[in-house]
Amino acid sequence: MTLIERLSRLRRPGPATQHATAAPRFSDLSEMPDEQHLPPLDRTGADSAALAPEQQSWCCNGFVILPRFIPDAVLDPYIERRSALNQPGGWVTPTPYLQVPELRRLALYSPLMHMLRDLVGEEMLLHLNLTGWVSTERNWHQDDYLNPPFVNSWYAAVWIALDTIDPRSGPFEYVPGSHRWGLLRGEKVRRFLTEEELARRDGPLGLNHWEKYSERFVVPAIEREIEARGIPPERFLGSKGDVLIWHGRLIHRGTAPAEPGLPRKSLIGHYSGLSHRPDMAERARDENGMWYAVFDLPLT
């Protein structure tokens, strides 16, 4: 099955079952997953005294910050290759690691992959990169609700700073501890879409981008939940080589830049537990034995 076919199946909205007149609450769009299906550090009763500091932060906060974690020798070849692209939004394809070896070596940096394994609980599989050098401006969301329901937080994302991040550029923002909230579910979210939204097909692949259409009620629901819980968001302002790893259920966003177009040089990678992505059966290993998913998408 091609990647386009997999995306079509994943994004297929299905029938609408509920169109509420009142704005949905966060609890209407989420659920607490069965603990037996979650990674070890997400389960209650984890012995915090036996955990490394990074694992303790993962348990308590849903993220880990690693200052100067990646050396220049790994960063610079990718920075040079990416600079030659001369496109602020980066490559369009979500899998440039397949054709750009400098990116693949960075995203699969062995100490980073070992850290991901220690946080999530098994070997991890790279399957997506965002290569824009400006803010995504993607508003409040979780990552895991875009996945098939069987993933259940065996998932993590990584934000690698390639330069000092200017606070006016639209930095990454997150809500500490929100990985312990309910897990947004695509099925629940799609129930609040209109018939027109459910039927819509956009872009060159003709996909239904329900995650974008649903922002009109998902973002306000998250904002109300943040306010009700009284947890102030925090920002990540990294310097070259700094890394932020965040949980698949952590509430986060790319903020709007105070100065549009101001560079925010970074690389984002998304990873899933190796045994929890049967929908990504084609895999390969790099020279260090790190795993990445293989798709049939060209570099665009």
GROMACS .gro file of C-alpha atoms in nm:
model
  300
    1MET     CA    1   0.000   0.000   0.000
    2THR     CA    2   0.138   0.341  -0.094
    3LEU     CA    3   0.170   0.630   0.151
    4ILE     CA    4  -0.106   0.819  -0.031
    5GLU     CA    5  -0.341   0.522   0.015
    6ARG     CA    6  -0.248   0.502   0.384
    7LEU     CA    7  -0.312   0.874   0.431
    8SER     CA    8  -0.646   0.846   0.254
    9ARG     CA    9  -0.755   0.568   0.485
   10LEU     CA   10  -0.633   0.748   0.795
   11ARG     CA   11  -0.801   1.076   0.700
   12ARG     CA   12  -1.126   0.921   0.576
   13PRO     CA   13  -1.378   1.100   0.798
   14GLY     CA   14  -1.663   0.849   0.808
   15PRO     CA   15  -2.026   0.941   0.879
   16ALA     CA   16  -2.115   1.234   1.100
   17THR     CA   17  -2.300   1.124   1.411
   18GLN     CA   18  -2.322   1.443   1.612
   19HIS     CA   19  -2.347   1.811   1.527
   20ALA     CA   20  -2.385   1.989   1.856
   21THR     CA   21  -2.518   2.343   1.868
   22ALA     CA   22  -2.308   2.423   2.175
   23ALA     CA   23  -1.930   2.442   2.140
   24PRO     CA   24  -1.775   2.108   2.238
   25ARG     CA   25  -1.568   2.083   2.553
   26PHE     CA   26  -1.226   1.923   2.569
   27SER     CA   27  -1.388   1.626   2.745
   28ASP     CA   28  -1.627   1.586   2.450
   29LEU     CA   29  -1.333   1.544   2.215
   30SER     CA   30  -1.106   1.326   2.427
   31GLU     CA   31  -1.089   1.016   2.642
   32MET     CA   32  -0.854   0.859   2.893
   33PRO     CA   33  -0.697   0.562   2.714
   34ASP     CA   34  -0.681   0.221   2.880
   35GLU     CA   35  -0.363   0.225   3.084
   36GLN     CA   36  -0.262  -0.125   2.979
   37HIS     CA   37  -0.213   0.004   2.624
   38LEU     CA   38   0.011   0.297   2.725
   39PRO     CA   39   0.392   0.314   2.743
   40PRO     CA   40   0.542   0.220   3.081
   41LEU     CA   41   0.619   0.576   3.194
   42ASP     CA   42   0.258   0.680   3.124
   43ARG     CA   43   0.115   0.427   3.366
   44THR     CA   44   0.039   0.497   3.730
   45GLY     CA   45   0.272   0.352   3.987
   46ALA     CA   46   0.598   0.413   3.802
   47ASP     CA   47   0.885   0.418   4.054
   48SER     CA   48   1.017   0.771   4.009
   49ALA     CA   49   1.316   0.702   4.234
   50ALA     CA   50   1.443   0.448   3.981
   51LEU     CA   51   1.412   0.684   3.686
   52ALA     CA   52   1.677   0.898   3.521
   53PRO     CA   53   1.619   1.278   3.544
   54GLU     CA   54   1.502   1.289   3.182
   55GLN     CA   55   1.249   1.013   3.249
   56GLN     CA   56   1.125   1.196   3.559
   57SER     CA   57   1.068   1.511   3.353
   58TRP     CA   58   0.887   1.302   3.092
   59CYS     CA   59   0.656   1.157   3.357
   60CYS     CA   60   0.584   1.485   3.533
   61ASN     CA   61   0.597   1.741   3.254
   62GLY     CA   62   0.556   1.557   2.924
   63PHE     CA   63   0.875   1.698   2.774
   64VAL     CA   64   1.253   1.691   2.807
   65ILE     CA   65   1.495   1.973   2.720
   66LEU     CA   66   1.852   1.873   2.630
   67PRO     CA   67   2.087   2.175   2.604
   68ARG     CA   68   2.366   2.151   2.344
   69PHE     CA   69   2.277   1.788   2.287
   70ILE     CA   70   2.369   1.762   1.919
   71PRO     CA   71   2.722   1.860   1.809
   72ASP     CA   72   2.799   2.096   1.525
   73ALA     CA   73   2.956   1.813   1.325
   74VAL     CA   74   2.610   1.655   1.296
   75LEU     CA   75   2.416   1.981   1.257
   76ASP     CA   76   2.629   2.170   1.005
   77PRO     CA   77   2.601   1.936   0.703
   78TYR     CA   78   2.222   1.951   0.725
   79ILE     CA   79   2.219   2.329   0.781
   80GLU     CA   80   2.432   2.373   0.467
   81ARG     CA   81   2.206   2.145   0.261
   82ARG     CA   82   1.889   2.308   0.392
   83SER     CA   83   2.024   2.661   0.331
   84ALA     CA   84   2.071   2.578  -0.037
   85LEU     CA   85   1.699   2.502  -0.068
   86ASN     CA   86   1.608   2.872  -0.034
   87GLN     CA   87   1.248   2.795   0.060
   88PRO     CA   88   1.129   2.925   0.400
   89GLY     CA   89   0.873   2.644   0.428
   90GLY     CA   90   1.126   2.373   0.354
   91TRP     CA   91   1.051   2.061   0.157
   92VAL     CA   92   0.684   1.986   0.091
   93THR     CA   93   0.721   1.609   0.128
   94PRO     CA   94   0.683   1.486   0.488
   95THR     CA   95   0.963   1.232   0.441
   96PRO     CA   96   1.271   1.424   0.315
   97TYR     CA   97   1.491   1.201   0.532
   98LEU     CA   98   1.461   0.938   0.257
   99GLN     CA   99   1.648   1.147  -0.002
  100VAL     CA  100   1.852   1.388   0.216
  101PRO     CA  101   2.123   1.189   0.397
  102GLU     CA  102   2.237   1.494   0.597
  103LEU     CA  103   1.886   1.522   0.743
  104ARG     CA  104   1.861   1.148   0.807
  105ARG     CA  105   2.189   1.144   1.000
  106LEU     CA  106   2.067   1.434   1.215
  107ALA     CA  107   1.716   1.300   1.281
  108LEU     CA  108   1.857   0.953   1.359
  109TYR     CA  109   2.149   1.076   1.573
  110SER     CA  110   2.218   0.772   1.791
  111PRO     CA  111   2.216   0.942   2.135
  112LEU     CA  112   1.883   1.104   2.043
  113MET     CA  113   1.731   0.772   1.936
  114HIS     CA  114   1.855   0.608   2.257
  115MET     CA  115   1.695   0.887   2.460
  116LEU     CA  116   1.364   0.840   2.276
  117ARG     CA  117   1.378   0.468   2.349
  118ASP     CA  118   1.436   0.534   2.719
  119LEU     CA  119   1.142   0.776   2.733
  120VAL     CA  120   0.882   0.585   2.532
  121GLY     CA  121   0.990   0.232   2.616
  122GLU     CA  122   1.099   0.071   2.289
  123GLU     CA  123   1.303   0.133   1.974
  124MET     CA  124   1.161   0.425   1.778
  125LEU     CA  125   1.080   0.468   1.409
  126LEU     CA  126   1.131   0.801   1.228
  127HIS     CA  127   0.846   0.871   0.986
  128LEU     CA  128   0.798   1.246   0.943
  129ASN     CA  129   0.998   1.570   0.928
  130LEU     CA  130   0.898   1.935   0.917
  131THR     CA  131   1.176   2.140   0.762
  132GLY     CA  132   1.036   2.494   0.759
  133TRP     CA  133   1.257   2.775   0.886
  134VAL     CA  134   0.959   2.985   0.991
  135SER     CA  135   0.688   2.915   1.248
  136THR     CA  136   0.430   2.654   1.152
  137GLU     CA  137   0.164   2.875   1.319
  138ARG     CA  138  -0.025   2.552   1.388
  139ASN     CA  139  -0.252   2.636   1.682
  140TRP     CA  140  -0.312   2.433   2.001
  141HIS     CA  141  -0.325   2.057   1.943
  142GLN     CA  142  -0.191   1.719   2.042
  143ASP     CA  143  -0.002   1.502   1.792
  144ASP     CA  144  -0.143   1.165   1.890
  145TYR     CA  145  -0.502   1.237   1.783
  146LEU     CA  146  -0.383   1.246   1.422
  147ASN     CA  147  -0.261   0.887   1.455
  148PRO     CA  148  -0.457   0.563   1.426
  149PRO     CA  149  -0.618   0.490   1.765
  150PHE     CA  150  -0.391   0.191   1.831
  151VAL     CA  151  -0.081   0.413   1.868
  152ASN     CA  152  -0.191   0.524   2.218
  153SER     CA  153   0.102   0.754   2.301
  154TRP     CA  154   0.379   0.524   2.178
  155TYR     CA  155   0.487   0.842   2.005
  156ALA     CA  156   0.719   1.138   2.050
  157ALA     CA  157   0.831   1.444   1.857
  158VAL     CA  158   1.160   1.630   1.858
  159TRP     CA  159   1.238   2.000   1.801
  160ILE     CA  160   1.604   2.065   1.715
  161ALA     CA  161   1.730   2.424   1.723
  162LEU     CA  162   1.968   2.501   1.438
  163ASP     CA  163   2.042   2.855   1.555
  164THR     CA  164   1.947   3.088   1.841
  165ILE     CA  165   1.568   3.124   1.832
  166ASP     CA  166   1.444   3.482   1.826
  167PRO     CA  167   1.136   3.527   2.052
  168ARG     CA  168   0.976   3.739   1.775
  169SER     CA  169   0.988   3.446   1.528
  170GLY     CA  170   0.689   3.254   1.665
  171PRO     CA  171   0.849   3.008   1.907
  172PHE     CA  172   0.725   2.666   2.006
  173GLU     CA  173   0.482   2.686   2.302
  174TYR     CA  174   0.351   2.406   2.525
  175VAL     CA  175   0.146   2.337   2.839
  176PRO     CA  176   0.351   2.146   3.100
  177GLY     CA  177   0.175   1.836   3.234
  178SER     CA  178  -0.097   1.838   2.967
  179HIS     CA  179   0.018   1.492   2.851
  180ARG     CA  180  -0.179   1.363   3.152
  181TRP     CA  181  -0.504   1.509   3.018
  182GLY     CA  182  -0.737   1.311   2.799
  183LEU     CA  183  -0.626   1.197   2.456
  184LEU     CA  184  -0.803   1.377   2.175
  185ARG     CA  185  -0.953   1.119   1.940
  186GLY     CA  186  -1.001   1.180   1.570
  187GLU     CA  187  -1.331   0.995   1.572
  188LYS     CA  188  -1.471   1.217   1.847
  189VAL     CA  189  -1.346   1.534   1.679
  190ARG     CA  190  -1.495   1.446   1.342
  191ARG     CA  191  -1.842   1.412   1.496
  192PHE     CA  192  -1.855   1.791   1.527
  193LEU     CA  193  -1.769   1.864   1.164
  194THR     CA  194  -2.036   1.972   0.920
  195GLU     CA  195  -2.146   1.754   0.629
  196GLU     CA  196  -1.967   1.991   0.393
  197GLU     CA  197  -1.643   1.958   0.591
  198LEU     CA  198  -1.669   1.581   0.600
  199ALA     CA  199  -1.708   1.569   0.222
  200ARG     CA  200  -1.439   1.826   0.138
  201ARG     CA  201  -1.124   1.722  -0.049
  202ASP     CA  202  -0.829   1.961  -0.078
  203GLY     CA  203  -0.480   1.982  -0.219
  204PRO     CA  204  -0.297   1.785  -0.486
  205LEU     CA  205  -0.366   1.452  -0.311
  206GLY     CA  206  -0.738   1.519  -0.272
  207LEU     CA  207  -0.739   1.445   0.101
  208ASN     CA  208  -0.991   1.544   0.366
  209HIS     CA  209  -0.797   1.767   0.606
  210TRP     CA  210  -1.038   1.726   0.896
  211GLU     CA  211  -0.766   1.822   1.145
  212LYS     CA  212  -0.748   2.167   0.986
  213TYR     CA  213  -1.125   2.218   0.953
  214SER     CA  214  -1.178   2.117   1.316
  215GLU     CA  215  -0.945   2.386   1.453
  216ARG     CA  216  -1.246   2.619   1.472
  217PHE     CA  217  -1.375   2.424   1.776
  218VAL     CA  218  -1.071   2.219   1.889
  219VAL     CA  219  -0.858   2.527   1.962
  220PRO     CA  220  -1.126   2.705   2.172
  221ALA     CA  221  -1.192   2.382   2.363
  222ILE     CA  222  -0.822   2.354   2.447
  223GLU     CA  223  -0.802   2.722   2.541
  224ARG     CA  224  -1.092   2.679   2.783
  225GLU     CA  225  -0.926   2.371   2.933
  226ILE     CA  226  -0.597   2.557   2.982
  227GLU     CA  227  -0.780   2.842   3.154
  228ALA     CA  228  -0.982   2.608   3.375
  229ARG     CA  229  -0.671   2.421   3.489
  230GLY     CA  230  -0.476   2.743   3.546
  231ILE     CA  231  -0.154   2.618   3.390
  232PRO     CA  232   0.042   2.892   3.210
  233PRO     CA  233   0.199   2.786   2.878
  234GLU     CA  234   0.577   2.794   2.843
  235ARG     CA  235   0.799   2.869   2.544
  236PHE     CA  236   1.105   2.692   2.411
  237LEU     CA  237   1.373   2.940   2.305
  238GLY     CA  238   1.663   2.718   2.211
  239SER     CA  239   2.013   2.777   2.084
  240LYS     CA  240   2.202   2.577   1.824
  241GLY     CA  241   2.214   2.210   1.923
  242ASP     CA  242   1.943   2.233   2.189
  243VAL     CA  243   1.671   1.969   2.171
  244LEU     CA  244   1.314   1.957   2.300
  245ILE     CA  245   1.142   1.618   2.304
  246TRP     CA  246   0.769   1.619   2.367
  247HIS     CA  247   0.502   1.363   2.442
  248GLY     CA  248   0.239   1.274   2.180
  249ARG     CA  249  -0.035   1.406   2.411
  250LEU     CA  250   0.138   1.730   2.515
  251ILE     CA  251  -0.070   2.034   2.421
  252HIS     CA  252   0.149   2.258   2.204
  253ARG     CA  253   0.152   2.504   1.915
  254GLY     CA  254   0.370   2.712   1.687
  255THR     CA  255   0.295   3.069   1.787
  256ALA     CA  256   0.229   3.347   1.537
  257PRO     CA  257   0.546   3.551   1.476
  258ALA     CA  258   0.559   3.909   1.599
  259GLU     CA  259   0.763   3.980   1.288
  260PRO     CA  260   0.627   3.771   0.997
  261GLY     CA  261   0.894   3.593   0.797
  262LEU     CA  262   1.156   3.615   1.071
  263PRO     CA  263   1.361   3.292   1.052
  264ARG     CA  264   1.307   3.018   1.309
  265LYS     CA  265   1.571   2.769   1.203
  266SER     CA  266   1.484   2.426   1.330
  267LEU     CA  267   1.418   2.066   1.236
  268ILE     CA  268   1.117   1.874   1.368
  269GLY     CA  269   1.099   1.496   1.367
  270HIS     CA  270   0.813   1.263   1.457
  271TYR     CA  271   0.872   0.908   1.581
  272SER     CA  272   0.658   0.608   1.678
  273GLY     CA  273   0.728   0.293   1.875
  274LEU     CA  274   0.864   0.032   1.637
  275SER     CA  275   0.613  -0.238   1.729
  276HIS     CA  276   0.317   0.003   1.736
  277ARG     CA  277   0.304   0.103   1.368
  278PRO     CA  278   0.181  -0.199   1.170
  279ASP     CA  279   0.059   0.056   0.915
  280MET     CA  280   0.425   0.142   0.844
  281ALA     CA  281   0.552  -0.203   0.759
  282GLU     CA  282   0.825  -0.096   0.516
  283ARG     CA  283   1.131   0.003   0.717
  284ALA     CA  284   1.505   0.042   0.685
  285ARG     CA  285   1.801   0.102   0.913
  286ASP     CA  286   2.078   0.356   0.885
  287GLU     CA  287   2.447   0.278   0.925
  288ASN     CA  288   2.407   0.288   1.306
  289GLY     CA  289   2.107   0.056   1.313
  290MET     CA  290   1.846   0.329   1.373
  291TRP     CA  291   1.504   0.273   1.216
  292TYR     CA  292   1.308   0.483   0.967
  293ALA     CA  293   0.989   0.419   0.771
  294VAL     CA  294   1.010   0.383   0.394
  295PHE     CA  295   0.747   0.539   0.164
  296ASP     CA  296   0.715   0.601  -0.208
  297LEU     CA  297   0.708   0.982  -0.197
  298PRO     CA  298   0.947   1.188  -0.410
  299LEU     CA  299   1.148   1.479  -0.271
  300THR     CA  300   0.951   1.794  -0.347
   0.00000   0.00000   0.00000
